[in-house]
Short mmCIF file of C-alpha atoms and ligand atoms in Angstrom, two decimals:
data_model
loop_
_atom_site.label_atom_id
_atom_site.label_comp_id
_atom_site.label_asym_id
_atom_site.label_seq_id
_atom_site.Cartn_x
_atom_site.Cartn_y
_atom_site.Cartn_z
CA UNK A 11 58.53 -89.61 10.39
CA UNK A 12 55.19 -91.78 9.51
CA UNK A 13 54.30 -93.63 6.30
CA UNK A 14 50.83 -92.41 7.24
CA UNK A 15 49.68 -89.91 4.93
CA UNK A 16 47.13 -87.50 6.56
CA UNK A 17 44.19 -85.23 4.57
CA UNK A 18 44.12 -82.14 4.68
CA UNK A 19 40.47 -80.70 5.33
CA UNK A 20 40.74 -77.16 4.65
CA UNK A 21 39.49 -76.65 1.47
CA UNK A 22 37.80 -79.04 -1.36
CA UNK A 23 41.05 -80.49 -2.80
CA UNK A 24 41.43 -82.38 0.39
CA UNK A 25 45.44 -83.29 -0.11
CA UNK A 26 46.58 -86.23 1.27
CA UNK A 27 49.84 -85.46 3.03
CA UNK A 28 52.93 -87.39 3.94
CA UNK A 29 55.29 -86.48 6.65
CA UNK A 30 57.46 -83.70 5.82
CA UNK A 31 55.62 -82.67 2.95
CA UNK A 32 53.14 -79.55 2.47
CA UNK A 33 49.72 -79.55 0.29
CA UNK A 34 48.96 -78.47 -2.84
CA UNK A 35 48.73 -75.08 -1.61
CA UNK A 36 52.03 -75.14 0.29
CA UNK A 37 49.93 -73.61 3.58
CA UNK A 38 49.33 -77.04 5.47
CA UNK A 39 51.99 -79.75 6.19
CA UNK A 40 52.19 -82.75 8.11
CA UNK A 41 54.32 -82.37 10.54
CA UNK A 42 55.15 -85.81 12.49
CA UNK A 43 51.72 -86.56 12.05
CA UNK A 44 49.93 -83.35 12.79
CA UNK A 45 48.01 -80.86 10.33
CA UNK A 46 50.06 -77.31 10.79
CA UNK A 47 49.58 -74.12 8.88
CA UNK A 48 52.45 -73.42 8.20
CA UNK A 49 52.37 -69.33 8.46
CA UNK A 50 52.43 -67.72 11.60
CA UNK A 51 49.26 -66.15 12.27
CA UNK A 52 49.99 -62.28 12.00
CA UNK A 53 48.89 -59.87 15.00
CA UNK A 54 49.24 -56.13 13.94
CA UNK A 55 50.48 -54.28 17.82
CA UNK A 56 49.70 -50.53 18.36
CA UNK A 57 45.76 -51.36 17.27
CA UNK A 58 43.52 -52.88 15.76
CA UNK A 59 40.18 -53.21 14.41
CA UNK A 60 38.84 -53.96 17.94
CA UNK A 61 37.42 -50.52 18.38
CA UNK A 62 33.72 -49.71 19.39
CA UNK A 63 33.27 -47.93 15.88
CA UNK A 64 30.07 -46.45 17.01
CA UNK A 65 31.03 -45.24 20.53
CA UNK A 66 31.19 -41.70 21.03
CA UNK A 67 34.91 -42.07 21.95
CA UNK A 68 35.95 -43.21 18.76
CA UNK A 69 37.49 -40.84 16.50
CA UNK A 70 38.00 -42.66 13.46
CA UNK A 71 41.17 -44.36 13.70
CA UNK A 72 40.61 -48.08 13.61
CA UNK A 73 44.38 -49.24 14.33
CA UNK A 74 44.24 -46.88 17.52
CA UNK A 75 45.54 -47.53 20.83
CA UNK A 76 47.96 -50.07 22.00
CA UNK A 77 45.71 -53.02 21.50
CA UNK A 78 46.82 -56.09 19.47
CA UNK A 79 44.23 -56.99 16.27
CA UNK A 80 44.22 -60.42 15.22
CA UNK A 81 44.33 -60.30 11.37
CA UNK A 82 43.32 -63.63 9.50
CA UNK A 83 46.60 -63.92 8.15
CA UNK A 84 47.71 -67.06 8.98
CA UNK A 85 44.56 -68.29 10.97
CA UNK A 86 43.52 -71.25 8.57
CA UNK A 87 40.35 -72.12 6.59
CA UNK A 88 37.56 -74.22 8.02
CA UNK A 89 35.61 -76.21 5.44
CA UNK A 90 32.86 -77.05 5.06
CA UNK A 91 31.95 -73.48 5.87
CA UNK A 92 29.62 -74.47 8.77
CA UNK A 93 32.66 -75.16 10.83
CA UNK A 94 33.55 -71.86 12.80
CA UNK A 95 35.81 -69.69 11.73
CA UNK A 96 39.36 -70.44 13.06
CA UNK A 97 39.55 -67.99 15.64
CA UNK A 98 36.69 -65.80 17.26
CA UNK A 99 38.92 -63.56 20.19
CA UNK A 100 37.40 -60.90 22.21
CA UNK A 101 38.90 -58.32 23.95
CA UNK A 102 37.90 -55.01 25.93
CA UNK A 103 38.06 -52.00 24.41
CA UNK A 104 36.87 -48.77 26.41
CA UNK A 105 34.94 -51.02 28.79
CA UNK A 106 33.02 -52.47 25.56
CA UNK A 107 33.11 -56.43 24.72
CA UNK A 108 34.27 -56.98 21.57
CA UNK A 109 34.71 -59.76 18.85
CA UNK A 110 36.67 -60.51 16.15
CA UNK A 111 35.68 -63.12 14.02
CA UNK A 112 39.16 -64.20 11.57
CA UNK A 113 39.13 -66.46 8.80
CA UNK A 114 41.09 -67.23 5.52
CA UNK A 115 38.30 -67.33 3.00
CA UNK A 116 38.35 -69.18 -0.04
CA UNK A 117 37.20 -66.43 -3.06
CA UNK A 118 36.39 -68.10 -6.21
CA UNK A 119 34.61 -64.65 -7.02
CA UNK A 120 37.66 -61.75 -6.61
CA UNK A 121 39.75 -60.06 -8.25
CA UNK A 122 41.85 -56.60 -8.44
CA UNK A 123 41.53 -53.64 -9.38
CA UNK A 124 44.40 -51.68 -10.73
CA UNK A 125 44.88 -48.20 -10.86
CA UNK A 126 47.79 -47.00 -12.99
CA UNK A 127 49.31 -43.52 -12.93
CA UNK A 128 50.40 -42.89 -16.25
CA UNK A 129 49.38 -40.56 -19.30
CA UNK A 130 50.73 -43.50 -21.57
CA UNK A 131 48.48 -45.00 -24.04
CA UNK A 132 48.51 -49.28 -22.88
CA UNK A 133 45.43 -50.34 -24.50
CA UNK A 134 41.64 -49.89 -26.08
CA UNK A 135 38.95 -49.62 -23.35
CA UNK A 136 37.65 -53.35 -22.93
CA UNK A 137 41.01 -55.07 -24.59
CA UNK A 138 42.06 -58.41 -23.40
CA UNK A 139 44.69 -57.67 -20.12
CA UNK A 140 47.11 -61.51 -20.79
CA UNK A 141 49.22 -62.87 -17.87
CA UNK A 142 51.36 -65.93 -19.15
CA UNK A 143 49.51 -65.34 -22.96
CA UNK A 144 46.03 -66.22 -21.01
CA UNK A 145 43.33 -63.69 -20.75
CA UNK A 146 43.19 -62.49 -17.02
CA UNK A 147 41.00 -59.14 -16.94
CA UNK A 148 40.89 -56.03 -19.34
CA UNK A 149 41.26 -52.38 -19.27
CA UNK A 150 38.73 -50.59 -17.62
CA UNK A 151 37.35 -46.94 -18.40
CA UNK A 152 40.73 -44.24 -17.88
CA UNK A 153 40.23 -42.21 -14.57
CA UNK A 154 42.14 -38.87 -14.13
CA UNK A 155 45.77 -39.06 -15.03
CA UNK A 156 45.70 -43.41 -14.08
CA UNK A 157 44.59 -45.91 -16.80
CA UNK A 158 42.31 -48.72 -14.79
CA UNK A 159 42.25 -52.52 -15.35
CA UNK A 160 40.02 -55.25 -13.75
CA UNK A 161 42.13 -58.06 -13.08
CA UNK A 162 40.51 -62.03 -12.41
CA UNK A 163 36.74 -62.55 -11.11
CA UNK A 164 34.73 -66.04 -11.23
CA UNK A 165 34.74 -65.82 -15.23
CA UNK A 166 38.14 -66.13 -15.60
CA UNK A 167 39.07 -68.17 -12.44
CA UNK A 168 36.65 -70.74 -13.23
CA UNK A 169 34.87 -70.06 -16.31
CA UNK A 170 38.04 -70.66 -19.22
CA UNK A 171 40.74 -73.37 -19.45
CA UNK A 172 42.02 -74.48 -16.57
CA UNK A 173 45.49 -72.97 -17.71
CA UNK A 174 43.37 -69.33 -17.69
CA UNK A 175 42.43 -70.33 -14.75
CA UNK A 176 46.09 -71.38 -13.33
CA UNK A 177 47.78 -67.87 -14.72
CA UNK A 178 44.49 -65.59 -13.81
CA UNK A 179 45.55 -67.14 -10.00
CA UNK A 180 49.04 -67.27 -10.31
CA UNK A 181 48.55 -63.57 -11.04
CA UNK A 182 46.30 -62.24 -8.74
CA UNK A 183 48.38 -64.41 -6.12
CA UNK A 184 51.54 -61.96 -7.34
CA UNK A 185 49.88 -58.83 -7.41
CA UNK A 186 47.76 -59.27 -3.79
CA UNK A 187 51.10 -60.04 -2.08
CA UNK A 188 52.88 -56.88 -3.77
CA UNK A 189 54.75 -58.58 -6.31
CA UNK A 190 55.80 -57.69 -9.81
CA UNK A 191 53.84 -59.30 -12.69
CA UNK A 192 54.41 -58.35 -16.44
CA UNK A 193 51.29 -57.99 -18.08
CA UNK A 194 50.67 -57.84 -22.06
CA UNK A 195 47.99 -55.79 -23.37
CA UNK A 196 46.10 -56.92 -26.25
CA UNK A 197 46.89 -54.27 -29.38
CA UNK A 198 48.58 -52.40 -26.25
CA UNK A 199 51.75 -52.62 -24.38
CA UNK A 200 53.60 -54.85 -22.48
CA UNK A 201 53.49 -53.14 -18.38
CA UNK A 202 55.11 -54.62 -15.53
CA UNK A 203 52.61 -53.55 -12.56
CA UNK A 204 53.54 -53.75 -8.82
CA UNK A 205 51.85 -52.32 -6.04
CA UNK A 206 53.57 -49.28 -4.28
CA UNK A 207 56.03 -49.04 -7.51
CA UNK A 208 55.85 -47.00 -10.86
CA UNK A 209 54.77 -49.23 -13.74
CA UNK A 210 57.43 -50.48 -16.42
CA UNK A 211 55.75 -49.55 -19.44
CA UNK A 212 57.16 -51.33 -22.75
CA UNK A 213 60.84 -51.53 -20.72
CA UNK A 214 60.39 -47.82 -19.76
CA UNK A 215 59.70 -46.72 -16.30
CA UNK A 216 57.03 -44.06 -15.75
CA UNK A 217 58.03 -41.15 -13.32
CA UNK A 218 55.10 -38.65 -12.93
CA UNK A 219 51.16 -38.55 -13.12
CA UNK A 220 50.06 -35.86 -15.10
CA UNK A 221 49.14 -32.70 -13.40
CA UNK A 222 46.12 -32.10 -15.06
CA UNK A 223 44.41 -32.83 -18.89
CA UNK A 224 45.57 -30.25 -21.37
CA UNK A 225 43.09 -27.37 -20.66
CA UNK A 226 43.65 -27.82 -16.53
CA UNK A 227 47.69 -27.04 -17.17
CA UNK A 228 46.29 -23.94 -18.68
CA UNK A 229 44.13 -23.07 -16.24
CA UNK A 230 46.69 -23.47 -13.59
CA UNK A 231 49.58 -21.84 -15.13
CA UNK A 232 48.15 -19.44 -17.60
CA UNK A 233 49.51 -16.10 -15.17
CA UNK A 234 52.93 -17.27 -15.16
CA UNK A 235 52.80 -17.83 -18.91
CA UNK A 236 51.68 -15.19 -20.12
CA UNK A 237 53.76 -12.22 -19.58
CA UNK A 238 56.69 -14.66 -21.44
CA UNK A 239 55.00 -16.24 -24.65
CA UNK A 240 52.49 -15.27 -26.99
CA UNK A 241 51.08 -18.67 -27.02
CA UNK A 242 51.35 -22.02 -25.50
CA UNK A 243 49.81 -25.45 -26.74
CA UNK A 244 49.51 -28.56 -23.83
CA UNK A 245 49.39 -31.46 -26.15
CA UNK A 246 47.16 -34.15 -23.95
CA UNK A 247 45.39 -36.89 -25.87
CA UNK A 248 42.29 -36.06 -24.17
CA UNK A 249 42.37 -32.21 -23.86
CA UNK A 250 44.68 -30.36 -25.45
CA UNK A 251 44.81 -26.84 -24.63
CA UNK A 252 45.63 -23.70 -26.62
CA UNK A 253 46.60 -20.71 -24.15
CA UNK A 254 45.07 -17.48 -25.92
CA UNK A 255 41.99 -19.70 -27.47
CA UNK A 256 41.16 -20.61 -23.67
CA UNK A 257 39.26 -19.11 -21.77
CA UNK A 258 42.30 -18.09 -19.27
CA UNK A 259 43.90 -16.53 -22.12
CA UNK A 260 41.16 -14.23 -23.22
CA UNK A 261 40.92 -13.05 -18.79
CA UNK A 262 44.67 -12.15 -19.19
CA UNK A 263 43.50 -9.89 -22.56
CA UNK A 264 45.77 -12.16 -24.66
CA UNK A 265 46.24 -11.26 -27.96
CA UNK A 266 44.67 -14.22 -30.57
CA UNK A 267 47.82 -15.70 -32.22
CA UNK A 268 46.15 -17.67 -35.29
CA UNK A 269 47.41 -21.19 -34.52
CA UNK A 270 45.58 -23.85 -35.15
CA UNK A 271 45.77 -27.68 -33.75
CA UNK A 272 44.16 -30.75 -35.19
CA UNK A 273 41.26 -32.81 -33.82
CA UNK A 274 38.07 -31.50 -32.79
CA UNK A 275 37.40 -28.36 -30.67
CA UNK A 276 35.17 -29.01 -27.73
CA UNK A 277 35.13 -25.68 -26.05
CA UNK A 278 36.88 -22.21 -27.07
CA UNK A 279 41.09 -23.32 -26.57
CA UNK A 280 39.79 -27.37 -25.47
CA UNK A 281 40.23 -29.72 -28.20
CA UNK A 282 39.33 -33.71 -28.87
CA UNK A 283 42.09 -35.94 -31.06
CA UNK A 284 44.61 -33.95 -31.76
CA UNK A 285 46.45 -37.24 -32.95
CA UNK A 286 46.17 -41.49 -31.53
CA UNK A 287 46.39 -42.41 -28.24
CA UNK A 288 50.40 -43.40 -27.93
CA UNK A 289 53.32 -43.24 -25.25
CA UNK A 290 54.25 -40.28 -26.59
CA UNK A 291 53.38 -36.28 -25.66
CA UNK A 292 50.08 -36.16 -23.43
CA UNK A 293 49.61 -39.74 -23.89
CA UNK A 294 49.63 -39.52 -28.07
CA UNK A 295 51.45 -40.55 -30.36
CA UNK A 296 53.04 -37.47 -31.27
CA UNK A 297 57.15 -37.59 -30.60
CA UNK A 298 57.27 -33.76 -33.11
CA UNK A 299 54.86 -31.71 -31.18
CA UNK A 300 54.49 -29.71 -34.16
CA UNK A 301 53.00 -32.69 -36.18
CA UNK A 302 49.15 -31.56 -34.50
CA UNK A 303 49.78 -27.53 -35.68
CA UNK A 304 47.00 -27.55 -38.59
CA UNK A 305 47.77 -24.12 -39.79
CA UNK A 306 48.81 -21.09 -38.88
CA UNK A 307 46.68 -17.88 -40.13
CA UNK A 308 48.47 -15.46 -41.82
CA UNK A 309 45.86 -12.54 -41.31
CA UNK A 310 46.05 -13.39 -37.40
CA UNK A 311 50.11 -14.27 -36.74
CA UNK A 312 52.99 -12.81 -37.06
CA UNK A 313 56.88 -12.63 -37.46
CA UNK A 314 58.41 -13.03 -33.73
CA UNK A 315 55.60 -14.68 -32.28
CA UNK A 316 57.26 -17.23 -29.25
CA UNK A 317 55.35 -20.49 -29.15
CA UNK A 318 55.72 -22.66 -25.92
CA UNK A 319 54.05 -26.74 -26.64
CA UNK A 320 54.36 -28.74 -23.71
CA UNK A 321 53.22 -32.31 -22.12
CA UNK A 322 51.24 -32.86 -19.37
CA UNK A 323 53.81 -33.92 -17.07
CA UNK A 324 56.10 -31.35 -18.42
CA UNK A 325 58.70 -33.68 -19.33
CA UNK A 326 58.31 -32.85 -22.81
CA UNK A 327 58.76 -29.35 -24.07
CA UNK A 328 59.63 -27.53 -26.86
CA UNK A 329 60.21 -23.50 -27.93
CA UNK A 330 60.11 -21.80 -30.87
CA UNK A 331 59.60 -18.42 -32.42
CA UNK A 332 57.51 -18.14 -35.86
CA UNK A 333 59.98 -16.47 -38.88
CA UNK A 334 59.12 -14.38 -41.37
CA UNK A 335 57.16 -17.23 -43.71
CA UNK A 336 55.48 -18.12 -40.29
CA UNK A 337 57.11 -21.12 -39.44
CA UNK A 338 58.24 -22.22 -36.44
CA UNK A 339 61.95 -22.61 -35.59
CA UNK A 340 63.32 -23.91 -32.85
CA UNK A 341 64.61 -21.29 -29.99
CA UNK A 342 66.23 -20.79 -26.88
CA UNK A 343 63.86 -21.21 -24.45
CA UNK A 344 63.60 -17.84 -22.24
CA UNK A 345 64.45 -18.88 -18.16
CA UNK A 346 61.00 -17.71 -16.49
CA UNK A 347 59.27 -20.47 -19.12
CA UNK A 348 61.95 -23.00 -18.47
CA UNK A 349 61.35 -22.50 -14.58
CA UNK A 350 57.57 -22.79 -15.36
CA UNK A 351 58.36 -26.27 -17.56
CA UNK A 352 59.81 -27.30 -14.48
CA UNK A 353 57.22 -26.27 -11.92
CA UNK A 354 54.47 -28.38 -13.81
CA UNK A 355 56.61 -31.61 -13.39
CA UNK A 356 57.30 -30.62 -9.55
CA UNK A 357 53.17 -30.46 -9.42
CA UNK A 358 53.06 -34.21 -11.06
CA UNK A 359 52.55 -36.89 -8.31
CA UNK A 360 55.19 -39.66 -8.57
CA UNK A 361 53.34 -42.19 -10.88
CA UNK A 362 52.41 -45.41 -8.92
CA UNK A 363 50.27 -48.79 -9.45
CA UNK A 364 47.93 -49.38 -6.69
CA UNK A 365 46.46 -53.06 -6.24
CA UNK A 366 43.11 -52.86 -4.75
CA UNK A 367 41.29 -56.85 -3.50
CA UNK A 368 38.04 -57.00 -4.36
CA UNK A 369 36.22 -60.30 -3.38
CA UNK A 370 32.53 -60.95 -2.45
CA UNK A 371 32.38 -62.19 1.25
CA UNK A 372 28.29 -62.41 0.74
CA UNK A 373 28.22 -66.16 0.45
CA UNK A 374 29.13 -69.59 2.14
CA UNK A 375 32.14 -68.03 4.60
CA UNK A 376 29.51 -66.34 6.66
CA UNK A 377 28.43 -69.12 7.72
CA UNK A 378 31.63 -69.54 9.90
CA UNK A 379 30.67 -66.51 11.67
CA UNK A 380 27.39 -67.36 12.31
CA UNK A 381 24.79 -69.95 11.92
CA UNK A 382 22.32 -67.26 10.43
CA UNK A 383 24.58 -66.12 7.73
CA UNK A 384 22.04 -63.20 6.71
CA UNK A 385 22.76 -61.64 9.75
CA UNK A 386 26.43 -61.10 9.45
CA UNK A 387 24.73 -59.36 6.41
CA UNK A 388 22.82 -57.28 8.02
CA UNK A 389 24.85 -56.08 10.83
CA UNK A 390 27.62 -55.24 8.25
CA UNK A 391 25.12 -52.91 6.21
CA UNK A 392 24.04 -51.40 9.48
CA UNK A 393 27.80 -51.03 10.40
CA UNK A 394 27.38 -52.82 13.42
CA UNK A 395 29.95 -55.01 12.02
CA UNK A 396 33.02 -53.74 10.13
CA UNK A 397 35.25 -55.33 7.78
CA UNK A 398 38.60 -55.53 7.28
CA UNK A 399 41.28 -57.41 5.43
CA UNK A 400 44.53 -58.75 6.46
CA UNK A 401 43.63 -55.75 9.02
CA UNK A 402 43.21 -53.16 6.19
CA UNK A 403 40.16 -51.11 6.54
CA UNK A 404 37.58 -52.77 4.20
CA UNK A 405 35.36 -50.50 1.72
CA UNK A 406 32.23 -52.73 1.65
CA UNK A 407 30.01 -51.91 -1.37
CA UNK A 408 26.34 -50.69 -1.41
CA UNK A 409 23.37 -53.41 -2.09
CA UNK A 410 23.08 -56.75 -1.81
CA UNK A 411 25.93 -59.33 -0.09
CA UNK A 412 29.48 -57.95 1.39
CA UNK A 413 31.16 -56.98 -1.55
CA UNK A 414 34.52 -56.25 -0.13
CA UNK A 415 37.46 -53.82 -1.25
CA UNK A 416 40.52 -53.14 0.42
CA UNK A 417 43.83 -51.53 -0.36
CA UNK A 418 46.78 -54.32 -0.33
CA UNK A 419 49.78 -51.54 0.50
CA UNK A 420 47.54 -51.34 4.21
CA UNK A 421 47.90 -55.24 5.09
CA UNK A 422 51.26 -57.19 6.40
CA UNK A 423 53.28 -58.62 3.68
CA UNK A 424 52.54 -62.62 2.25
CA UNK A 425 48.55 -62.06 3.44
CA UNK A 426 47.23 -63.96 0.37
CA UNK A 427 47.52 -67.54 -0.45
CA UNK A 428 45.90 -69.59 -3.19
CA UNK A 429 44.31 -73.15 -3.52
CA UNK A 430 44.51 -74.97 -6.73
CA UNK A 431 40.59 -75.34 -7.23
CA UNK A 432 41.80 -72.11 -8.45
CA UNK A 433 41.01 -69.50 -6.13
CA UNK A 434 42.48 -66.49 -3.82
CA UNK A 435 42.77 -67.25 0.00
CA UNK A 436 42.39 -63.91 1.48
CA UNK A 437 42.19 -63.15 4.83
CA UNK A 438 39.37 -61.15 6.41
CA UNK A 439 38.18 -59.95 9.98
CA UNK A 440 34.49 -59.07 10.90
CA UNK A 441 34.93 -57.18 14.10
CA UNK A 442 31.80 -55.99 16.58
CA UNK A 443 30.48 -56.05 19.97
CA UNK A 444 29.71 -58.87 21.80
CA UNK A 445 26.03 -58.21 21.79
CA UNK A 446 25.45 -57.68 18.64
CA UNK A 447 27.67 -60.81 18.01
CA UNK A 448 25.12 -62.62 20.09
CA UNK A 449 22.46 -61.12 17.93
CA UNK A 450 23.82 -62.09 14.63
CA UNK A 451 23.77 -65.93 15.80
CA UNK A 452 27.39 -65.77 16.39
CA UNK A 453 29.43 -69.34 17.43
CA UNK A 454 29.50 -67.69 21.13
CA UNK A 455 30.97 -71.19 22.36
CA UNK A 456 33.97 -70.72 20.76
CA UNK A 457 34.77 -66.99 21.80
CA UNK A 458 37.85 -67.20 23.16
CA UNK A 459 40.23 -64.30 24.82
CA UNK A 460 42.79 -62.52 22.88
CA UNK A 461 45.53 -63.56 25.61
CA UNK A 462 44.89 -67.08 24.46
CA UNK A 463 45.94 -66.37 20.86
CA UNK A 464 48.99 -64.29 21.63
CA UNK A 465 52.07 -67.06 21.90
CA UNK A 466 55.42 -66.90 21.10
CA UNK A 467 54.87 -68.40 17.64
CA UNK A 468 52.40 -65.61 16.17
CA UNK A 469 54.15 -63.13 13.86
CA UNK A 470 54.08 -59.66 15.16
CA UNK A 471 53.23 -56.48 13.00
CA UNK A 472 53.80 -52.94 13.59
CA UNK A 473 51.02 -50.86 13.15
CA UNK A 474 51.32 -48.45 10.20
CA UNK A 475 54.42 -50.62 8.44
CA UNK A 476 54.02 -52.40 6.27
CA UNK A 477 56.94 -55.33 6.44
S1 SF4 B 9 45.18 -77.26 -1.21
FE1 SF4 B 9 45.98 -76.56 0.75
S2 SF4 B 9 44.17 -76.09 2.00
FE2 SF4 B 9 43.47 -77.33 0.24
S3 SF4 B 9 43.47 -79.40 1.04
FE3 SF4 B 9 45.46 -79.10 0.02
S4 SF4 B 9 46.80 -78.42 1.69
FE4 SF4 B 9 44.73 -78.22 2.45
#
């Protein structure tokens, strides 16, 4: 042990650290004097990046082969960004040169983006997403059968309280390294989201995606319907759908049968509104699916008819025959509809929250690649140079800067890490030839071979887990 207290240099909160202790971020201690990060650096086996993307002989599959692929995880920061990036390992592949250029970058400006599989009403379009009671994100526009939210980004990182700031990290820090984090939805629901699991909405957990809005159910199960029932009503809060209204009805020459829902009708057998948004039937509010029946026509129904109204996922059913005043009363539901009830949930997708990264590699880091920073640019738009993240395949965005977005279910467990300025440490690879490393302005003096990094110490990945 020393009294000596050393600083840390890898990011702008410079920590002064005593012996035995780690910094701020918990990633650096001193040990007996020395500056250590204190996670292994992680090396994914059976491939890696480290392929010659745009050789003839490459087929697609980055993580091919038996080769190792240095991830960042684990590699360090340099700051100031002019230093070179931690480690910059080559390594033959096919008889080409190539480079890998690792770093743990510093993102003031990311975020996530969430994708959540669920029919279930959890907020307004644009409403405030809290972590901790502090505004993190907010619901983005609903995809098909997933509500969407954008979690963090500079605004809320840097741009609030500092205690906005602290939970917007904290957050994005949980949900990056696959852990569960309750969120509350302003004039919404409370949802527990964690990558790779079903979301916990309001203490209840979801089980299927929808297989389709309202009028798709219809489309897809309209044959099998229709020699049992003389009309069948998918409540969705988007699209409900009204089986002999529908186009798919009138093909199978079914016989109008006078019942009509509420909202407004879009299309012949489509309609808008039938009732709020809600956790209920379709995603609405309804719980007593005959609550969105507007009226029945007497001139057009009759005494007998059998009435099928089911949910999207078909969890939610109900039967019933009209009597003899035309209402409908419950019934036993006849087995070939039952079997169909069934088959519709069979066709839902387990529901699931997936955590996408998004960060903006475009500015300062680059420089640790090269001295010319627009070149990494450059060569990434001309996909000389490809991307990746914690090894995950990187979906780099069209126009200006490298807008990065990558999947956190592909990269090794514990890849993110946070400094208290606040911001995300993520770790990302920039992987090309040697040439074209050359050409970029690369740090060429500090290439050094892959057998150099490989020790005893690194933490070794399977390729495809995900551990
Ligand atoms: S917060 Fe972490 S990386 Fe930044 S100076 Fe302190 S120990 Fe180093």
């Amino acid at each position: 042990m020393t009294d000596e207290k050393i600083r840390c240099d890898a990011c702008p909160v410079m920590c002064y650290i005593a012996d035995g202790r780690t910094g701020a971020c918990d990633r650096y201690a001193n040990h007996g004097g020395d500056l250590v990060r204190l996670d292994p650096l992680t090396v994914i086996e059976g491939g890696g990046a480290m392929v010659p993307f745009l050789g003839r002989d490459w087929d697609g599959d980055i993580l091919q082969g038996d080769r190792p692929f240095v991830t960042a995880i684990g590699a360090g920061t340099t700051y100031p960004d002019y230093k070179p990036a931690p480690f910059i390992v080559s390594q033959m592949v096919d008889d080409v040169d190539m480079i890998t250029v690792v770093t743990e970058g510093i993102f003031s400006y990311c975020g996530v983006k969430v994708k959540i599989d669920t029919d279930r009403h959890i907020g307004e379009e644009c409403a405030v997403v809290r972590a901790e009671g502090e505004a993190i994100g907010h619901v983005m526009t609903g995809e098909y059968g997933s509500k969407m939210l954008s979690l963090g980004g500079v605004d809320h990182l840097t741009g609030g309280s500092k205690k906005e700031g602290r939970a917007t990290c904290d957050a994005l820090l949980a949900l990056c390294n696959r852990e569960a984090v309750e969120l509350t939805i302003d004039g919404g629901v409370t949802i527990t989201v964690q990558a790779g699991h079903a979301p916990v909405i309001d203490g209840v957990p979801e089980h299927l995606m929808r297989v389709g809005c309202g009028s798709a159910t219809i489309g897809m199960f309209a044959l099998q319907w229709a020699p049992h029932v003389d009309e069948v009503i998918v409540v969705d809060d988007h699209i409900t759908g009204v089986l002999t209204e529908h186009e798919a009805g009138k093909q199978l020459d079914m016989k109008p049968a006078g019942i009509r829902v509420t909202g407004r009708r879009s299309t012949p057998g489509r309609y808008f509104q039938v009732a709020n948004p809600g956790t209920g039937w379709g995603g609405t509010d309804v719980t007593d699916p005959l609550t969105i029946i507007k009226k029945i026509d007497p001139k057009v129904a009759w005494p007998g008819l059998r009435l099928l109204m089911i949910s999207t996922t078909g969890e939610q059913w109900a039967y019933f025959t009209l009597d003899d005043a035309l209402v409908p009363q419950p019934a036993d539901i006849p087995e070939a509809l039952r079997v169909v009830a069934e088959r519709i949930a069979d066709n839902c997708e387990p529901s699931m929250c997936s955590v996408l990264f998004m960060g903006g590699a475009g500015g300062s880091l680059r420089a640790g690649v090269t001295e010319n920073p627009v070149g990494l640019t450059r060569s990434v738009k001309e996909a000389l140079t490809r991307v990746t993240v914690g090894g995950a395949d990187g979906y780099v965005w069209p126009g200006g800067g490298i807008t990065v977005m990558a999947d956190v279910m592909d990269m090794p467990s514990n890849a993110f890490g946070y400094v208290p300025t606040p911001a995300l440490v993520a770790p990302i690879e920039f992987t090309m030839r040697r040439s074209d490393y050359a050409a970029l302005g690369g740090h060429m003096d500090r290439i050094r071979p892959v057998a150099d990094v490989m020790n005893p110490a690194i933490r070794r990945v399977p390729k495809g887990r995900r551990p």
